[in-house]
Amino acid sequence: MSKVIGIDLGTTNCCISVLEGGAVQIISNKEGGRTTPSVVGFTEKDERLVGQIAKRQAVTNAANTLYAVKRLIGRKYDSPEVEKMRQTRRKTK
Amino acid sequence: MNPNQDSENMKEFEFEDSLSIDDFIKQLEAKEKDLDISSELVIEIEESEFDDKNITEFLKPESPIENGQNPLLVSPNDEFLDKTEPLKNKISNLQDQISKMETQRVELFEISRRRQTDFDDYKNRTERERSETFRKQLGNLAEKMLPVLDNLNRALDSAAHFSDENLQDFQHFFDGIVLVNQQLNEVLTGMGVQPIASVGEPFDPYFHEAVATEETADVPPHTITAELLRGYRIDDKVIRPSMVKVSASIKSKAADDSADTDLDLFEVFSEEK
């Protein structure tokens, strides 16, 4: 039987829940957290880090750590918001 | 068997048979005399209408089915069609019912298979959750005790700044606190809680949380130079990551400094969703 899940794609955190027996149950992530930070990091070894792990290394790898990309979803490449983010990324490199 | 004996028996049979025929003829001649039957007598038989419907059962011709003939090859008549039509309808209805029941059977089998799969998943998940619940509760309990342990360690560290005179005054009290700290560490170790090694180790975001970077040539980049808050784990599950300072090269340090000022990372992370 197919299941119904709900995804809260937040600017800062994401959360996924499943409808089970008429009740909503939040799915925990690998670390056991009910919410996952909306952060993605790319290391020098081309390893992709997601969530809490990516957030922990953001200070040491700020140039390759993306956060709050929800603000850019659906926007055009030459929109002011995307341009501001690009300028910010250039400063970190 | 003796052939001579057989021939004698046959002669005896012919002899008895010839006697019985003679007697029969004599009896007939005697009856003819009583009935006055002569050669001039003419016998007339009156013909009657023959009714097929009233014929007796044993005189009726045998049916084609009893003779083993295929009834379909027999020439159809209205009576035969009247009898077969309801049977055909009944067969058609039964075939429809069979097809419906087969469809229902397939649907029920599919539902049963899905239920079984769901139940197996539920069972496996329940078993997994049951085994994880204990560790999770243990981790929650240890996590709440960790600030107490941190403060106790800070208190012991601050004792190093005491002068010898002050330390002598509180020596017994200090020894008692050390023993309490040791006892608490033993309790946590008994629960499976172990501190995470940090200083001198390469930075690993799975166990450490970088809160600052430090320019240094003494150690390679991405090496932990200082531990600001000790982290703990139960087996491979991190209860609390170590908050550490990480070494960085001059170039990357400059980039990280600009990132700290331009990106306002912690400002974003502290926002409510």
mmCIF file of C-alpha atoms in Angstrom:
data_model
loop_
_atom_site.group_PDB
_atom_site.id
_atom_site.type_symbol
_atom_site.label_atom_id
_atom_site.label_comp_id
_atom_site.label_asym_id
_atom_site.label_seq_id
_atom_site.Cartn_x
_atom_site.Cartn_y
_atom_site.Cartn_z
ATOM 1 C CA MET A 1 0.000 0.000 0.000
ATOM 2 C CA SER A 2 1.405 3.404 -0.916
ATOM 3 C CA LYS A 3 2.316 5.830 1.870
ATOM 4 C CA VAL A 4 1.777 9.553 2.093
ATOM 5 C CA ILE A 5 4.713 11.674 3.200
ATOM 6 C CA GLY A 6 4.981 15.371 3.842
ATOM 7 C CA ILE A 7 8.140 17.392 3.262
ATOM 8 C CA ASP A 8 8.767 20.715 4.962
ATOM 9 C CA LEU A 9 11.509 22.303 2.894
ATOM 10 C CA GLY A 10 12.518 25.119 5.169
ATOM 11 C CA THR A 11 15.096 27.851 4.692
ATOM 12 C CA THR A 12 17.019 26.736 7.761
ATOM 13 C CA ASN A 13 15.770 23.228 8.494
ATOM 14 C CA CYS A 14 13.934 20.458 6.667
ATOM 15 C CA CYS A 15 11.539 17.910 8.099
ATOM 16 C CA ILE A 16 9.868 14.842 6.637
ATOM 17 C CA SER A 17 6.865 13.056 8.114
ATOM 18 C CA VAL A 18 4.781 10.075 7.099
ATOM 19 C CA LEU A 19 1.072 9.430 7.592
ATOM 20 C CA GLU A 20 0.858 6.145 9.442
ATOM 21 C CA GLY A 21 -2.380 4.823 10.842
ATOM 22 C CA GLY A 22 -4.015 8.224 10.469
ATOM 23 C CA ALA A 23 -1.333 9.893 12.571
ATOM 24 C CA VAL A 24 1.629 11.954 11.417
ATOM 25 C CA GLN A 25 4.982 10.506 12.394
ATOM 26 C CA ILE A 26 8.192 12.461 11.858
ATOM 27 C CA ILE A 27 10.988 10.489 10.254
ATOM 28 C CA SER A 28 14.272 10.854 12.103
ATOM 29 C CA ASN A 29 17.484 11.391 10.173
ATOM 30 C CA LYS A 30 20.590 9.263 10.474
ATOM 31 C CA GLU A 31 21.804 11.203 13.495
ATOM 32 C CA GLY A 32 18.458 10.767 15.216
ATOM 33 C CA GLY A 33 17.346 14.361 14.749
ATOM 34 C CA ARG A 34 13.771 15.180 13.836
ATOM 35 C CA THR A 35 14.877 18.124 11.714
ATOM 36 C CA THR A 36 17.816 18.364 9.332
ATOM 37 C CA PRO A 37 19.636 21.638 8.640
ATOM 38 C CA SER A 38 19.193 22.809 5.039
ATOM 39 C CA VAL A 39 22.923 22.878 4.430
ATOM 40 C CA VAL A 40 25.062 21.081 1.873
ATOM 41 C CA GLY A 41 28.859 21.019 1.901
ATOM 42 C CA PHE A 42 31.392 19.812 -0.644
ATOM 43 C CA THR A 43 34.767 18.787 0.718
ATOM 44 C CA GLU A 44 38.167 18.772 -0.979
ATOM 45 C CA LYS A 45 37.790 15.014 -1.481
ATOM 46 C CA ASP A 46 34.564 15.639 -3.457
ATOM 47 C CA GLU A 47 32.589 14.246 -0.546
ATOM 48 C CA ARG A 48 29.075 15.594 -0.206
ATOM 49 C CA LEU A 49 27.960 16.431 3.312
ATOM 50 C CA VAL A 50 24.328 17.123 4.147
ATOM 51 C CA GLY A 51 22.543 18.499 7.164
ATOM 52 C CA GLN A 52 24.120 18.659 10.581
ATOM 53 C CA ILE A 53 27.455 17.327 9.327
ATOM 54 C CA ALA A 54 27.673 20.023 6.651
ATOM 55 C CA LYS A 55 26.766 22.667 9.189
ATOM 56 C CA ARG A 56 29.574 21.548 11.539
ATOM 57 C CA GLN A 57 32.241 22.091 8.906
ATOM 58 C CA ALA A 58 30.785 25.328 7.509
ATOM 59 C CA VAL A 59 33.341 27.474 9.358
ATOM 60 C CA THR A 60 36.307 25.627 7.899
ATOM 61 C CA ASN A 61 34.835 25.252 4.402
ATOM 62 C CA ALA A 62 32.595 28.270 3.907
ATOM 63 C CA ALA A 63 33.367 28.651 0.192
ATOM 64 C CA ASN A 64 31.937 25.216 -0.583
ATOM 65 C CA THR A 65 29.078 25.169 1.868
ATOM 66 C CA LEU A 66 25.627 26.159 0.659
ATOM 67 C CA TYR A 67 22.811 27.189 2.920
ATOM 68 C CA ALA A 68 19.393 28.805 2.619
ATOM 69 C CA VAL A 69 19.196 27.967 -1.082
ATOM 70 C CA LYS A 70 15.432 27.786 -0.753
ATOM 71 C CA ARG A 71 15.427 31.523 -1.340
ATOM 72 C CA LEU A 72 16.814 30.911 -4.825
ATOM 73 C CA ILE A 73 14.369 28.219 -5.902
ATOM 74 C CA GLY A 74 12.269 29.427 -8.829
ATOM 75 C CA ARG A 75 14.272 32.618 -9.324
ATOM 76 C CA LYS A 76 15.962 33.546 -12.568
ATOM 77 C CA TYR A 77 19.728 33.510 -12.870
ATOM 78 C CA ASP A 78 19.946 37.292 -13.342
ATOM 79 C CA SER A 79 17.524 38.114 -10.545
ATOM 80 C CA PRO A 80 18.855 40.436 -7.768
ATOM 81 C CA GLU A 81 18.721 37.692 -5.125
ATOM 82 C CA VAL A 82 20.791 35.258 -7.189
ATOM 83 C CA GLU A 83 23.227 37.995 -8.141
ATOM 84 C CA LYS A 84 23.706 38.870 -4.466
ATOM 85 C CA MET A 85 24.432 35.241 -3.627
ATOM 86 C CA ARG A 86 26.929 34.988 -6.510
ATOM 87 C CA GLN A 87 28.773 38.061 -5.268
ATOM 88 C CA THR A 88 28.900 36.615 -1.788
ATOM 89 C CA ARG A 89 30.333 33.360 -3.107
ATOM 90 C CA ARG A 90 33.001 35.227 -5.064
ATOM 91 C CA LYS A 91 34.158 36.947 -1.879
ATOM 92 C CA THR A 92 34.685 33.638 -0.141
ATOM 93 C CA LYS A 93 36.863 32.201 -2.958
ATOM 94 C CA MET B 1 -13.385 -85.797 -24.584
ATOM 95 C CA ASN B 2 -14.425 -89.027 -26.381
ATOM 96 C CA PRO B 3 -15.825 -88.443 -29.942
ATOM 97 C CA ASN B 4 -17.860 -91.724 -29.899
ATOM 98 C CA GLN B 5 -19.678 -90.588 -26.786
ATOM 99 C CA ASP B 6 -20.594 -87.293 -28.507
ATOM 100 C CA SER B 7 -22.135 -89.040 -31.526
ATOM 101 C CA GLU B 8 -24.290 -91.214 -29.267
ATOM 102 C CA ASN B 9 -25.586 -88.135 -27.411
ATOM 103 C CA MET B 10 -26.482 -86.443 -30.724
ATOM 104 C CA LYS B 11 -28.457 -89.496 -31.897
ATOM 105 C CA GLU B 12 -30.371 -89.595 -28.648
ATOM 106 C CA PHE B 13 -31.178 -85.839 -28.981
ATOM 107 C CA GLU B 14 -32.420 -86.259 -32.597
ATOM 108 C CA PHE B 15 -34.570 -89.177 -31.516
ATOM 109 C CA GLU B 16 -36.235 -87.248 -28.699
ATOM 110 C CA ASP B 17 -36.647 -84.179 -30.950
ATOM 111 C CA SER B 18 -38.390 -86.204 -33.715
ATOM 112 C CA LEU B 19 -40.801 -87.628 -31.172
ATOM 113 C CA SER B 20 -41.784 -84.225 -29.844
ATOM 114 C CA ILE B 21 -42.470 -82.844 -33.391
ATOM 115 C CA ASP B 22 -44.736 -85.788 -34.180
ATOM 116 C CA ASP B 23 -46.638 -85.271 -30.982
ATOM 117 C CA PHE B 24 -46.972 -81.536 -31.760
ATOM 118 C CA ILE B 25 -48.369 -82.251 -35.247
ATOM 119 C CA LYS B 26 -50.843 -84.687 -33.825
ATOM 120 C CA GLN B 27 -52.007 -82.140 -31.302
ATOM 121 C CA LEU B 28 -52.491 -79.505 -34.043
ATOM 122 C CA GLU B 29 -54.512 -81.926 -36.182
ATOM 123 C CA ALA B 30 -56.738 -82.642 -33.205
ATOM 124 C CA LYS B 31 -57.304 -78.893 -32.664
ATOM 125 C CA GLU B 32 -58.106 -78.336 -36.342
ATOM 126 C CA LYS B 33 -60.788 -80.929 -36.092
ATOM 127 C CA ASP B 34 -62.332 -79.131 -33.125
ATOM 128 C CA LEU B 35 -62.193 -75.699 -34.906
ATOM 129 C CA ASP B 36 -63.409 -76.974 -38.276
ATOM 130 C CA ILE B 37 -60.375 -75.387 -40.025
ATOM 131 C CA SER B 38 -60.032 -76.483 -43.617
ATOM 132 C CA SER B 39 -58.050 -75.349 -46.634
ATOM 133 C CA GLU B 40 -61.016 -73.335 -47.800
ATOM 134 C CA LEU B 41 -61.012 -71.139 -44.702
ATOM 135 C CA VAL B 42 -59.984 -67.525 -45.365
ATOM 136 C CA ILE B 43 -58.621 -65.417 -42.539
ATOM 137 C CA GLU B 44 -59.111 -61.659 -42.757
ATOM 138 C CA ILE B 45 -57.229 -59.225 -40.488
ATOM 139 C CA GLU B 46 -58.852 -55.874 -39.819
ATOM 140 C CA GLU B 47 -56.389 -52.968 -40.002
ATOM 141 C CA SER B 48 -56.613 -50.402 -37.199
ATOM 142 C CA GLU B 49 -55.179 -46.891 -36.980
ATOM 143 C CA PHE B 50 -51.666 -46.952 -35.514
ATOM 144 C CA ASP B 51 -50.983 -44.271 -32.915
ATOM 145 C CA ASP B 52 -47.264 -43.457 -32.381
ATOM 146 C CA LYS B 53 -47.961 -41.543 -29.228
ATOM 147 C CA ASN B 54 -49.577 -44.436 -27.468
ATOM 148 C CA ILE B 55 -46.855 -46.840 -28.354
ATOM 149 C CA THR B 56 -45.358 -48.659 -25.390
ATOM 150 C CA GLU B 57 -41.908 -47.770 -24.130
ATOM 151 C CA PHE B 58 -40.122 -50.893 -25.247
ATOM 152 C CA LEU B 59 -41.407 -50.516 -28.799
ATOM 153 C CA LYS B 60 -40.104 -46.955 -29.177
ATOM 154 C CA PRO B 61 -36.890 -46.545 -31.237
ATOM 155 C CA GLU B 62 -33.719 -46.008 -29.282
ATOM 156 C CA SER B 63 -32.657 -42.352 -28.794
ATOM 157 C CA PRO B 64 -29.511 -41.101 -30.546
ATOM 158 C CA ILE B 65 -27.825 -40.297 -27.211
ATOM 159 C CA GLU B 66 -28.288 -43.920 -26.074
ATOM 160 C CA ASN B 67 -26.748 -45.086 -29.308
ATOM 161 C CA GLY B 68 -23.648 -43.027 -28.543
ATOM 162 C CA GLN B 69 -24.278 -40.447 -31.266
ATOM 163 C CA ASN B 70 -23.326 -36.765 -30.803
ATOM 164 C CA PRO B 71 -26.516 -34.831 -30.049
ATOM 165 C CA LEU B 72 -25.117 -31.777 -31.888
ATOM 166 C CA LEU B 73 -24.987 -33.771 -35.138
ATOM 167 C CA VAL B 74 -28.609 -34.644 -34.829
ATOM 168 C CA SER B 75 -30.781 -32.360 -36.838
ATOM 169 C CA PRO B 76 -32.028 -29.608 -34.484
ATOM 170 C CA ASN B 77 -35.597 -29.111 -33.739
ATOM 171 C CA ASP B 78 -37.458 -26.564 -31.679
ATOM 172 C CA GLU B 79 -37.806 -28.781 -28.655
ATOM 173 C CA PHE B 80 -34.073 -29.456 -28.525
ATOM 174 C CA LEU B 81 -33.272 -25.738 -28.863
ATOM 175 C CA ASP B 82 -35.748 -24.887 -26.117
ATOM 176 C CA LYS B 83 -33.899 -27.229 -23.785
ATOM 177 C CA THR B 84 -30.334 -26.107 -24.665
ATOM 178 C CA GLU B 85 -30.917 -22.337 -24.571
ATOM 179 C CA PRO B 86 -31.322 -22.093 -20.758
ATOM 180 C CA LEU B 87 -28.270 -24.331 -20.330
ATOM 181 C CA LYS B 88 -26.207 -22.054 -22.525
ATOM 182 C CA ASN B 89 -27.312 -19.021 -20.517
ATOM 183 C CA LYS B 90 -26.463 -20.835 -17.325
ATOM 184 C CA ILE B 91 -23.013 -21.737 -18.651
ATOM 185 C CA SER B 92 -22.426 -18.124 -19.692
ATOM 186 C CA ASN B 93 -23.452 -16.875 -16.253
ATOM 187 C CA LEU B 94 -21.182 -19.389 -14.574
ATOM 188 C CA GLN B 95 -18.275 -18.348 -16.779
ATOM 189 C CA ASP B 96 -18.895 -14.707 -15.841
ATOM 190 C CA GLN B 97 -18.941 -15.651 -12.174
ATOM 191 C CA ILE B 98 -15.718 -17.615 -12.582
ATOM 192 C CA SER B 99 -13.987 -14.662 -14.277
ATOM 193 C CA LYS B 100 -15.224 -12.296 -11.550
ATOM 194 C CA MET B 101 -14.057 -14.628 -8.817
ATOM 195 C CA GLU B 102 -10.683 -15.025 -10.477
ATOM 196 C CA THR B 103 -10.342 -11.228 -10.606
ATOM 197 C CA GLN B 104 -11.336 -10.999 -6.961
ATOM 198 C CA ARG B 105 -8.869 -13.738 -6.109
ATOM 199 C CA VAL B 106 -6.029 -11.836 -7.811
ATOM 200 C CA GLU B 107 -7.023 -8.624 -6.018
ATOM 201 C CA LEU B 108 -7.214 -10.389 -2.668
ATOM 202 C CA PHE B 109 -3.855 -12.029 -3.282
ATOM 203 C CA GLU B 110 -2.322 -8.661 -4.114
ATOM 204 C CA ILE B 111 -3.854 -7.049 -1.009
ATOM 205 C CA SER B 112 -2.654 -9.944 1.105
ATOM 206 C CA ARG B 113 0.848 -9.657 -0.335
ATOM 207 C CA ARG B 114 0.934 -5.912 0.353
ATOM 208 C CA ARG B 115 -0.343 -6.422 3.885
ATOM 209 C CA GLN B 116 2.304 -9.062 4.462
ATOM 210 C CA THR B 117 4.994 -6.727 3.128
ATOM 211 C CA ASP B 118 3.711 -3.876 5.300
ATOM 212 C CA PHE B 119 3.602 -6.160 8.310
ATOM 213 C CA ASP B 120 7.145 -7.382 7.680
ATOM 214 C CA ASP B 121 8.332 -3.788 7.338
ATOM 215 C CA TYR B 122 6.471 -2.839 10.514
ATOM 216 C CA LYS B 123 7.952 -5.816 12.345
ATOM 217 C CA ASN B 124 11.492 -5.047 11.220
ATOM 218 C CA ARG B 125 11.080 -1.373 12.038
ATOM 219 C CA THR B 126 9.655 -2.179 15.454
ATOM 220 C CA GLU B 127 12.554 -4.511 16.193
ATOM 221 C CA ARG B 128 15.029 -1.878 15.051
ATOM 222 C CA GLU B 129 13.311 0.868 17.035
ATOM 223 C CA ARG B 130 13.169 -1.314 20.104
ATOM 224 C CA SER B 131 16.902 -1.885 19.977
ATOM 225 C CA GLU B 132 17.551 1.794 19.326
ATOM 226 C CA THR B 133 15.190 3.075 21.996
ATOM 227 C CA PHE B 134 17.418 1.918 24.831
ATOM 228 C CA ARG B 135 20.470 3.548 23.299
ATOM 229 C CA LYS B 136 18.504 6.689 22.577
ATOM 230 C CA GLN B 137 17.221 6.942 26.139
ATOM 231 C CA LEU B 138 20.724 6.287 27.402
ATOM 232 C CA GLY B 139 22.035 9.015 25.124
ATOM 233 C CA ASN B 140 19.357 11.453 26.277
ATOM 234 C CA LEU B 141 20.169 10.759 29.909
ATOM 235 C CA ALA B 142 23.893 11.142 29.287
ATOM 236 C CA GLU B 143 23.333 14.322 27.281
ATOM 237 C CA LYS B 144 21.509 15.896 30.210
ATOM 238 C CA MET B 145 24.310 14.892 32.562
ATOM 239 C CA LEU B 146 27.075 16.253 30.350
ATOM 240 C CA PRO B 147 26.665 19.943 31.371
ATOM 241 C CA VAL B 148 27.067 18.868 34.981
ATOM 242 C CA LEU B 149 30.235 17.021 34.057
ATOM 243 C CA ASP B 150 31.456 20.046 32.099
ATOM 244 C CA ASN B 151 30.955 22.354 35.054
ATOM 245 C CA LEU B 152 32.675 19.893 37.349
ATOM 246 C CA ASN B 153 35.658 19.778 35.014
ATOM 247 C CA ARG B 154 35.726 23.571 34.863
ATOM 248 C CA ALA B 155 35.728 23.693 38.648
ATOM 249 C CA LEU B 156 38.661 21.299 38.774
ATOM 250 C CA ASP B 157 40.520 23.239 36.104
ATOM 251 C CA SER B 158 40.050 26.475 38.019
ATOM 252 C CA ALA B 159 41.673 24.836 41.041
ATOM 253 C CA ALA B 160 44.971 24.923 39.176
ATOM 254 C CA HIS B 161 44.984 28.713 39.565
ATOM 255 C CA PHE B 162 44.812 28.524 43.309
ATOM 256 C CA SER B 163 47.920 29.322 45.262
ATOM 257 C CA ASP B 164 49.515 26.601 47.322
ATOM 258 C CA GLU B 165 48.218 28.104 50.543
ATOM 259 C CA ASN B 166 44.649 28.210 49.321
ATOM 260 C CA LEU B 167 45.015 24.743 47.850
ATOM 261 C CA GLN B 168 46.164 23.372 51.215
ATOM 262 C CA ASP B 169 43.080 24.838 52.813
ATOM 263 C CA PHE B 170 40.808 23.069 50.394
ATOM 264 C CA GLN B 171 42.956 19.996 49.778
ATOM 265 C CA HIS B 172 40.556 17.521 51.326
ATOM 266 C CA PHE B 173 37.567 19.192 49.714
ATOM 267 C CA PHE B 174 39.395 19.234 46.374
ATOM 268 C CA ASP B 175 40.311 15.541 46.665
ATOM 269 C CA GLY B 176 36.673 14.781 47.334
ATOM 270 C CA ILE B 177 35.591 16.647 44.228
ATOM 271 C CA VAL B 178 38.184 14.773 42.179
ATOM 272 C CA LEU B 179 36.815 11.478 43.455
ATOM 273 C CA VAL B 180 33.248 12.550 42.607
ATOM 274 C CA ASN B 181 34.393 13.500 39.134
ATOM 275 C CA GLN B 182 36.132 10.151 38.762
ATOM 276 C CA GLN B 183 33.049 8.332 39.982
ATOM 277 C CA LEU B 184 30.816 10.197 37.547
ATOM 278 C CA ASN B 185 33.166 9.367 34.692
ATOM 279 C CA GLU B 186 33.092 5.698 35.691
ATOM 280 C CA VAL B 187 29.287 5.725 35.707
ATOM 281 C CA LEU B 188 29.227 7.257 32.240
ATOM 282 C CA THR B 189 31.819 4.767 31.025
ATOM 283 C CA GLY B 190 29.655 1.965 32.408
ATOM 284 C CA MET B 191 26.796 3.355 30.342
ATOM 285 C CA GLY B 192 28.999 3.163 27.254
ATOM 286 C CA VAL B 193 29.633 6.896 27.078
ATOM 287 C CA GLN B 194 33.107 7.698 25.857
ATOM 288 C CA PRO B 195 34.808 11.032 25.221
ATOM 289 C CA ILE B 196 35.685 11.905 21.638
ATOM 290 C CA ALA B 197 39.358 12.393 20.946
ATOM 291 C CA SER B 198 39.965 15.799 19.467
ATOM 292 C CA VAL B 199 43.240 17.699 19.983
ATOM 293 C CA GLY B 200 45.844 16.616 17.459
ATOM 294 C CA GLU B 201 43.318 14.607 15.470
ATOM 295 C CA PRO B 202 42.254 15.551 11.932
ATOM 296 C CA PHE B 203 38.998 17.443 11.839
ATOM 297 C CA ASP B 204 36.025 15.140 11.174
ATOM 298 C CA PRO B 205 32.619 16.806 10.911
ATOM 299 C CA TYR B 206 30.974 13.520 11.913
ATOM 300 C CA PHE B 207 32.469 13.898 15.408
ATOM 301 C CA HIS B 208 33.637 17.511 15.660
ATOM 302 C CA GLU B 209 32.033 20.874 15.195
ATOM 303 C CA ALA B 210 34.345 23.634 14.026
ATOM 304 C CA VAL B 211 33.627 26.907 15.755
ATOM 305 C CA ALA B 212 36.853 28.699 14.866
ATOM 306 C CA THR B 213 39.941 28.454 12.719
ATOM 307 C CA GLU B 214 43.495 29.163 13.706
ATOM 308 C CA GLU B 215 46.456 30.010 11.531
ATOM 309 C CA THR B 216 49.396 27.860 12.487
ATOM 310 C CA ALA B 217 52.339 26.208 10.816
ATOM 311 C CA ASP B 218 52.909 23.700 13.608
ATOM 312 C CA VAL B 219 50.263 21.260 12.424
ATOM 313 C CA PRO B 220 48.858 20.450 8.998
ATOM 314 C CA PRO B 221 45.642 22.158 7.886
ATOM 315 C CA HIS B 222 42.333 20.762 9.119
ATOM 316 C CA THR B 223 43.878 19.551 12.341
ATOM 317 C CA ILE B 224 42.236 20.232 15.685
ATOM 318 C CA THR B 225 44.368 22.610 17.712
ATOM 319 C CA ALA B 226 42.099 23.146 20.701
ATOM 320 C CA GLU B 227 39.032 21.629 22.277
ATOM 321 C CA LEU B 228 36.522 24.195 23.510
ATOM 322 C CA LEU B 229 33.905 21.698 24.636
ATOM 323 C CA ARG B 230 34.448 17.988 25.007
ATOM 324 C CA GLY B 231 32.283 15.702 22.897
ATOM 325 C CA TYR B 232 30.938 12.301 23.836
ATOM 326 C CA ARG B 233 29.678 9.263 21.967
ATOM 327 C CA ILE B 234 28.101 5.881 22.612
ATOM 328 C CA ASP B 235 29.789 3.463 20.217
ATOM 329 C CA ASP B 236 29.530 5.269 16.873
ATOM 330 C CA LYS B 237 26.553 7.419 17.828
ATOM 331 C CA VAL B 238 27.538 10.950 18.737
ATOM 332 C CA ILE B 239 25.745 12.303 21.792
ATOM 333 C CA ARG B 240 27.400 15.669 21.502
ATOM 334 C CA PRO B 241 30.092 16.673 19.005
ATOM 335 C CA SER B 242 33.298 18.232 20.222
ATOM 336 C CA MET B 243 33.447 21.976 19.683
ATOM 337 C CA VAL B 244 36.935 22.543 18.379
ATOM 338 C CA LYS B 245 39.313 25.024 16.832
ATOM 339 C CA VAL B 246 40.748 23.885 13.526
ATOM 340 C CA SER B 247 44.066 24.787 11.954
ATOM 341 C CA ALA B 248 44.042 26.434 8.551
ATOM 342 C CA SER B 249 46.494 27.688 5.986
ATOM 343 C CA ILE B 250 46.870 31.424 5.537
ATOM 344 C CA LYS B 251 44.937 31.507 2.268
ATOM 345 C CA SER B 252 42.030 29.415 3.451
ATOM 346 C CA LYS B 253 42.000 31.245 6.755
ATOM 347 C CA ALA B 254 41.550 34.531 4.930
ATOM 348 C CA ALA B 255 38.676 33.053 2.992
ATOM 349 C CA ASP B 256 37.084 31.718 6.148
ATOM 350 C CA ASP B 257 37.438 35.098 7.864
ATOM 351 C CA SER B 258 35.704 36.795 4.965
ATOM 352 C CA ALA B 259 33.077 34.087 5.068
ATOM 353 C CA ASP B 260 32.462 34.743 8.728
ATOM 354 C CA THR B 261 31.934 38.432 8.065
ATOM 355 C CA ASP B 262 30.102 38.270 4.737
ATOM 356 C CA LEU B 263 27.949 35.183 4.993
ATOM 357 C CA ASP B 264 26.623 35.730 8.486
ATOM 358 C CA LEU B 265 26.307 31.963 8.799
ATOM 359 C CA PHE B 266 25.242 31.836 12.377
ATOM 360 C CA GLU B 267 22.758 34.596 11.822
ATOM 361 C CA VAL B 268 21.099 32.470 9.170
ATOM 362 C CA PHE B 269 21.273 29.283 11.243
ATOM 363 C CA SER B 270 19.705 30.968 14.209
ATOM 364 C CA GLU B 271 16.711 32.108 12.158
ATOM 365 C CA GLU B 272 13.409 30.499 12.805
ATOM 366 C CA LYS B 273 12.006 28.486 9.952
#
